[in-house]
mmCIF file of C-alpha atoms in Angstrom:
data_model
loop_
_atom_site.group_PDB
_atom_site.id
_atom_site.type_symbol
_atom_site.label_atom_id
_atom_site.label_comp_id
_atom_site.label_asym_id
_atom_site.label_seq_id
_atom_site.Cartn_x
_atom_site.Cartn_y
_atom_site.Cartn_z
ATOM 1 C CA MET A 1 -50.919 -17.223 -18.548
ATOM 2 C CA THR A 2 -48.850 -17.856 -21.640
ATOM 3 C CA ILE A 3 -45.371 -16.319 -21.894
ATOM 4 C CA PRO A 4 -44.414 -15.415 -25.444
ATOM 5 C CA MET A 5 -41.421 -17.370 -26.742
ATOM 6 C CA GLY A 6 -39.481 -14.180 -27.460
ATOM 7 C CA LEU A 7 -39.897 -12.936 -23.883
ATOM 8 C CA LEU A 8 -38.930 -16.359 -22.486
ATOM 9 C CA THR A 9 -35.740 -16.317 -24.561
ATOM 10 C CA ILE A 10 -34.822 -12.851 -23.230
ATOM 11 C CA LEU A 11 -35.466 -13.926 -19.611
ATOM 12 C CA LEU A 12 -33.296 -17.049 -19.939
ATOM 13 C CA SER A 13 -30.506 -15.102 -21.645
ATOM 14 C CA THR A 14 -30.587 -12.499 -18.846
ATOM 15 C CA ILE A 15 -30.484 -15.110 -16.103
ATOM 16 C CA LEU A 16 -27.687 -17.144 -17.685
ATOM 17 C CA GLY A 17 -25.736 -14.038 -18.600
ATOM 18 C CA PHE A 18 -26.004 -12.739 -15.035
ATOM 19 C CA PHE A 19 -24.802 -16.026 -13.544
ATOM 20 C CA PRO A 20 -21.021 -15.517 -13.972
ATOM 21 C CA VAL A 21 -21.219 -12.072 -12.345
ATOM 22 C CA TYR A 22 -23.448 -13.305 -9.525
ATOM 23 C CA ALA A 23 -21.329 -16.371 -8.852
ATOM 24 C CA TYR A 24 -18.118 -14.355 -8.991
ATOM 25 C CA SER A 25 -19.264 -12.350 -5.964
ATOM 26 C CA PHE A 26 -18.837 -15.512 -3.893
ATOM 27 C CA VAL A 27 -15.217 -16.030 -4.841
ATOM 28 C CA SER A 28 -13.059 -16.512 -1.807
ATOM 29 C CA ARG A 29 -9.626 -14.923 -2.082
ATOM 30 C CA GLN A 30 -6.752 -15.526 0.258
ATOM 31 C CA PRO A 31 -4.764 -12.453 1.297
ATOM 32 C CA GLY A 32 -2.344 -11.616 -1.464
ATOM 33 C CA SER A 33 -3.915 -14.193 -3.785
ATOM 34 C CA THR A 34 -5.145 -13.428 -7.292
ATOM 35 C CA SER A 35 -6.996 -16.722 -7.637
ATOM 36 C CA THR A 36 -10.492 -16.581 -9.039
ATOM 37 C CA ALA A 37 -11.485 -20.057 -7.837
ATOM 38 C CA ILE A 38 -14.783 -20.666 -6.120
ATOM 39 C CA PRO A 39 -14.194 -22.977 -3.131
ATOM 40 C CA SER A 40 -16.664 -25.790 -2.709
ATOM 41 C CA SER A 41 -17.035 -25.401 1.032
ATOM 42 C CA ALA A 42 -20.522 -25.712 2.420
ATOM 43 C CA ASN A 43 -20.539 -22.125 3.696
ATOM 44 C CA ASN A 44 -19.766 -20.683 0.289
ATOM 45 C CA LEU A 45 -22.128 -22.950 -1.643
ATOM 46 C CA LYS A 46 -24.982 -22.197 0.699
ATOM 47 C CA LYS A 47 -24.769 -18.571 -0.383
ATOM 48 C CA VAL A 48 -25.382 -19.603 -3.986
ATOM 49 C CA PRO A 49 -28.983 -20.365 -4.937
ATOM 50 C CA LEU A 50 -29.781 -23.996 -5.727
ATOM 51 C CA PHE A 51 -30.387 -23.233 -9.402
ATOM 52 C CA TYR A 52 -26.839 -21.879 -9.828
ATOM 53 C CA ARG A 53 -25.268 -24.415 -7.478
ATOM 54 C CA ALA A 54 -26.161 -27.204 -9.886
ATOM 55 C CA MET A 55 -24.413 -25.319 -12.665
ATOM 56 C CA ILE A 56 -21.075 -24.868 -10.869
ATOM 57 C CA PRO A 57 -18.544 -27.579 -11.811
ATOM 58 C CA VAL A 58 -16.582 -28.511 -8.711
ATOM 59 C CA LEU A 59 -13.174 -30.027 -9.478
ATOM 60 C CA ASN A 60 -10.905 -30.900 -6.545
ATOM 61 C CA GLY A 61 -12.687 -28.323 -4.368
ATOM 62 C CA SER A 62 -12.385 -25.377 -6.765
ATOM 63 C CA PHE A 63 -14.188 -23.766 -9.673
ATOM 64 C CA GLU A 64 -11.877 -23.605 -12.679
ATOM 65 C CA ARG A 65 -12.490 -21.474 -15.684
ATOM 66 C CA ASN A 66 -10.918 -23.088 -18.802
ATOM 67 C CA VAL A 67 -10.325 -20.785 -21.717
ATOM 68 C CA VAL A 68 -9.843 -22.394 -25.141
ATOM 69 C CA THR A 69 -8.361 -20.237 -27.840
ATOM 70 C CA LEU A 70 -9.269 -21.188 -31.388
ATOM 71 C CA HIS A 71 -6.634 -20.423 -33.983
ATOM 72 C CA MET A 72 -7.538 -20.007 -37.619
ATOM 73 C CA SER A 73 -4.963 -21.028 -40.215
ATOM 74 C CA ASP A 74 -3.355 -18.148 -42.073
ATOM 75 C CA TRP A 75 -2.220 -20.526 -44.860
ATOM 76 C CA GLY A 76 1.338 -19.392 -44.151
ATOM 77 C CA ASP A 77 2.724 -22.868 -44.777
ATOM 78 C CA PHE A 78 0.705 -23.484 -47.901
ATOM 79 C CA ALA A 79 2.770 -24.045 -51.023
ATOM 80 C CA TYR A 80 2.080 -25.260 -54.508
ATOM 81 C CA ASP A 81 3.836 -28.517 -55.334
ATOM 82 C CA ASP A 82 4.302 -28.818 -58.999
ATOM 83 C CA GLU A 83 5.149 -32.494 -58.555
ATOM 84 C CA ASP A 84 1.417 -33.031 -57.922
ATOM 85 C CA GLU A 85 0.556 -31.777 -61.375
ATOM 86 C CA VAL A 86 0.281 -34.435 -64.037
ATOM 87 C CA LEU A 87 1.043 -33.121 -67.486
ATOM 88 C CA ASP A 88 -1.451 -34.745 -69.822
ATOM 89 C CA ILE A 89 -0.532 -34.014 -73.424
ATOM 90 C CA ASP A 90 -2.247 -35.336 -76.500
ATOM 91 C CA PHE A 91 0.778 -35.672 -78.783
ATOM 92 C CA ALA A 92 0.505 -34.940 -82.468
ATOM 93 C CA ASP A 93 0.543 -37.694 -85.039
ATOM 94 C CA GLU A 94 3.588 -38.392 -87.191
ATOM 95 C CA ASN A 95 1.569 -37.447 -90.276
ATOM 96 C CA ASP A 96 0.362 -34.103 -88.886
ATOM 97 C CA SER A 97 1.773 -30.890 -90.295
ATOM 98 C CA GLN A 98 4.880 -29.305 -88.788
ATOM 99 C CA GLU A 99 2.741 -26.443 -87.516
ATOM 100 C CA GLU A 100 0.419 -28.824 -85.666
ATOM 101 C CA LYS A 101 3.381 -30.648 -84.135
ATOM 102 C CA ALA A 102 4.969 -27.382 -83.040
ATOM 103 C CA LEU A 103 1.757 -26.198 -81.375
ATOM 104 C CA VAL A 104 1.806 -29.313 -79.199
ATOM 105 C CA GLY A 105 5.558 -29.364 -78.604
ATOM 106 C CA ILE A 106 5.776 -25.754 -77.463
ATOM 107 C CA ALA A 107 4.128 -26.822 -74.196
ATOM 108 C CA LEU A 108 7.170 -28.980 -73.372
ATOM 109 C CA GLU A 109 10.584 -27.615 -72.440
ATOM 110 C CA ALA A 110 13.466 -28.379 -74.760
ATOM 111 C CA PRO A 111 16.346 -30.431 -73.352
ATOM 112 C CA GLU A 112 18.799 -28.121 -71.600
ATOM 113 C CA VAL A 113 22.099 -27.466 -73.388
ATOM 114 C CA PHE A 114 25.069 -26.594 -71.206
ATOM 115 C CA TYR A 115 27.387 -25.558 -74.059
ATOM 116 C CA ASP A 116 27.194 -21.839 -74.854
ATOM 117 C CA GLY A 117 29.752 -21.700 -77.659
ATOM 118 C CA ASN A 118 29.219 -21.752 -81.408
ATOM 119 C CA PRO A 119 28.566 -25.013 -83.269
ATOM 120 C CA ILE A 120 31.514 -26.191 -85.383
ATOM 121 C CA VAL A 121 29.879 -27.103 -88.669
ATOM 122 C CA ILE A 122 32.364 -28.892 -90.943
ATOM 123 C CA PRO A 123 31.908 -31.735 -93.445
ATOM 124 C CA GLN A 124 32.557 -35.343 -92.617
ATOM 125 C CA GLY A 125 36.163 -36.290 -93.342
ATOM 126 C CA SER A 126 37.538 -33.073 -91.904
ATOM 127 C CA SER A 127 40.420 -33.254 -89.439
ATOM 128 C CA LEU A 128 39.978 -31.161 -86.325
ATOM 129 C CA PRO A 129 42.510 -31.568 -83.506
ATOM 130 C CA LEU A 130 41.256 -33.310 -80.389
ATOM 131 C CA SER A 131 40.235 -30.907 -77.620
ATOM 132 C CA VAL A 132 37.280 -30.365 -75.311
ATOM 133 C CA GLU A 133 36.326 -27.175 -77.173
ATOM 134 C CA ASN A 134 36.315 -28.922 -80.547
ATOM 135 C CA VAL A 135 34.360 -31.915 -79.249
ATOM 136 C CA GLU A 136 31.703 -29.683 -77.711
ATOM 137 C CA GLY A 137 31.512 -27.540 -80.861
ATOM 138 C CA VAL A 138 31.116 -30.596 -83.112
ATOM 139 C CA LEU A 139 28.526 -32.079 -80.745
ATOM 140 C CA ALA A 140 26.557 -28.829 -80.939
ATOM 141 C CA ALA A 141 26.547 -29.144 -84.734
ATOM 142 C CA CYS A 142 25.513 -32.787 -84.387
ATOM 143 C CA ARG A 143 22.424 -31.738 -82.433
ATOM 144 C CA MET A 144 21.384 -29.600 -85.407
ATOM 145 C CA GLU A 145 22.302 -31.907 -88.303
ATOM 146 C CA ILE A 146 20.646 -35.048 -86.953
ATOM 147 C CA GLU A 147 17.971 -33.070 -85.116
ATOM 148 C CA THR A 148 15.205 -35.531 -85.991
ATOM 149 C CA MET A 149 16.606 -37.780 -83.253
ATOM 150 C CA PHE A 150 16.378 -35.149 -80.524
ATOM 151 C CA GLY A 151 13.791 -33.010 -78.793
ATOM 152 C CA TYR A 152 15.463 -29.644 -79.368
ATOM 153 C CA SER A 153 12.768 -28.560 -81.833
ATOM 154 C CA ALA A 154 9.120 -27.988 -80.912
ATOM 155 C CA GLU A 155 8.058 -30.147 -83.867
ATOM 156 C CA ASN A 156 9.882 -33.174 -82.484
ATOM 157 C CA ARG A 157 8.617 -32.617 -78.964
ATOM 158 C CA GLY A 158 5.123 -32.411 -80.422
ATOM 159 C CA VAL A 159 5.274 -36.106 -81.326
ATOM 160 C CA GLY A 160 6.849 -37.129 -78.020
ATOM 161 C CA ILE A 161 10.583 -36.932 -78.746
ATOM 162 C CA THR A 162 12.199 -35.149 -75.808
ATOM 163 C CA GLY A 163 15.691 -36.693 -75.875
ATOM 164 C CA GLY A 164 18.988 -34.849 -75.731
ATOM 165 C CA VAL A 165 22.727 -35.523 -75.581
ATOM 166 C CA ASP A 166 25.305 -33.884 -73.306
ATOM 167 C CA PHE A 167 29.095 -33.868 -73.281
ATOM 168 C CA VAL A 168 30.411 -35.310 -69.999
ATOM 169 C CA GLU A 169 34.182 -35.540 -70.342
ATOM 170 C CA LEU A 170 37.145 -36.363 -72.510
ATOM 171 C CA ASP A 171 38.856 -39.508 -71.225
ATOM 172 C CA GLY A 172 42.042 -39.584 -73.265
ATOM 173 C CA PRO A 173 40.942 -40.233 -76.864
ATOM 174 C CA THR A 174 37.475 -41.338 -75.701
ATOM 175 C CA VAL A 175 34.518 -38.962 -75.621
ATOM 176 C CA VAL A 176 32.003 -39.620 -72.859
ATOM 177 C CA VAL A 177 28.428 -38.395 -73.353
ATOM 178 C CA ALA A 178 25.091 -38.719 -71.536
ATOM 179 C CA LEU A 179 21.615 -39.306 -72.950
ATOM 180 C CA LYS A 180 18.422 -37.924 -71.412
ATOM 181 C CA GLY A 181 14.764 -37.679 -72.289
ATOM 182 C CA ARG A 182 12.748 -39.914 -74.578
ATOM 183 C CA PHE A 183 13.756 -41.050 -78.057
ATOM 184 C CA TRP A 184 11.878 -42.714 -80.866
ATOM 185 C CA HIS A 185 15.031 -44.478 -82.026
ATOM 186 C CA THR A 186 16.734 -46.954 -79.727
ATOM 187 C CA ARG A 187 19.292 -45.323 -77.478
ATOM 188 C CA PRO A 188 22.175 -47.508 -78.735
ATOM 189 C CA MET A 189 21.341 -46.267 -82.248
ATOM 190 C CA VAL A 190 21.360 -42.646 -81.056
ATOM 191 C CA LEU A 191 24.763 -43.165 -79.425
ATOM 192 C CA ALA A 192 26.118 -44.801 -82.585
ATOM 193 C CA ARG A 193 24.954 -41.877 -84.757
ATOM 194 C CA VAL A 194 26.469 -39.319 -82.381
ATOM 195 C CA GLY A 195 29.731 -41.279 -82.236
ATOM 196 C CA ALA A 196 29.973 -41.559 -86.005
ATOM 197 C CA TYR A 197 29.367 -37.824 -86.390
ATOM 198 C CA ILE A 198 32.113 -36.845 -83.943
ATOM 199 C CA MET A 199 34.704 -39.385 -85.115
ATOM 200 C CA GLY A 200 34.056 -38.415 -88.728
ATOM 201 C CA ARG A 201 35.290 -34.884 -87.954
ATOM 202 C CA ILE A 202 37.853 -35.441 -85.179
ATOM 203 C CA PRO A 203 39.923 -38.495 -86.283
ATOM 204 C CA GLU A 204 41.830 -38.664 -82.975
ATOM 205 C CA VAL A 205 38.660 -39.722 -81.181
ATOM 206 C CA VAL A 206 38.779 -43.512 -80.957
ATOM 207 C CA ASP A 207 35.415 -44.054 -79.299
ATOM 208 C CA VAL A 208 32.296 -42.322 -77.997
ATOM 209 C CA GLU A 209 30.959 -43.966 -74.851
ATOM 210 C CA ILE A 210 27.965 -43.514 -72.611
ATOM 211 C CA ASN A 211 28.352 -42.137 -69.103
ATOM 212 C CA ASP A 212 26.100 -44.788 -67.526
ATOM 213 C CA PRO A 213 25.210 -48.093 -69.254
ATOM 214 C CA TYR A 214 21.688 -47.805 -67.829
ATOM 215 C CA GLU A 215 21.106 -44.864 -70.163
ATOM 216 C CA LEU A 216 21.115 -47.280 -73.109
ATOM 217 C CA THR A 217 18.242 -49.393 -71.779
ATOM 218 C CA ASP A 218 14.614 -49.334 -72.860
ATOM 219 C CA GLU A 219 13.683 -48.848 -69.205
ATOM 220 C CA ALA A 220 15.606 -45.573 -69.061
ATOM 221 C CA ASN A 221 13.943 -44.388 -72.258
ATOM 222 C CA ASN A 222 10.415 -45.390 -71.259
ATOM 223 C CA SER A 223 10.675 -43.802 -67.812
ATOM 224 C CA ALA A 224 11.998 -40.505 -69.162
ATOM 225 C CA ALA A 225 9.743 -37.467 -69.451
#
């Protein structure tokens, strides 16, 4: 007699599914105990048919039911790290049109400017009194008049110029500035041009210095974004 595979599957599923209920009827409970262990004593095991007896794991004289809970991630700690993103830009050529340069440069942020006052646009040879407000105003005008050195315009950023200059402090008659970003010109040349612009309009300024000598190195320029 041949038993169809489908019927055999149903019979096995019924037997195996009935086993936990059948075996549970042999659980020995102590008075007041809520334990669901199946003791491994000979008397108890004899009550269980041989087929099921072989399927009961006996650990230290008791049947233990281990429940494993699987937890699915809810992605609650997932976050986007923009440091993983590599910005790959095909910069425009020096001979490209201003429009083409601007289209490339608009993808890059302009150097941040911390001065929110008006630029002080006066001709070279003027004589402004020395003050923080006047230095910052003249420096703001400098950013515009020698703008080809800096990355404040999209056209310049389009060819890879992202550099900027910031006022740091006024140390007596000395103006201290900081350079950031990438320049086409050497950084010492940028500092010299900025210094000449300021001193040509505020005669009391005796020098324009850099905040950190490292900022004048090629390494600082090449490693800048």
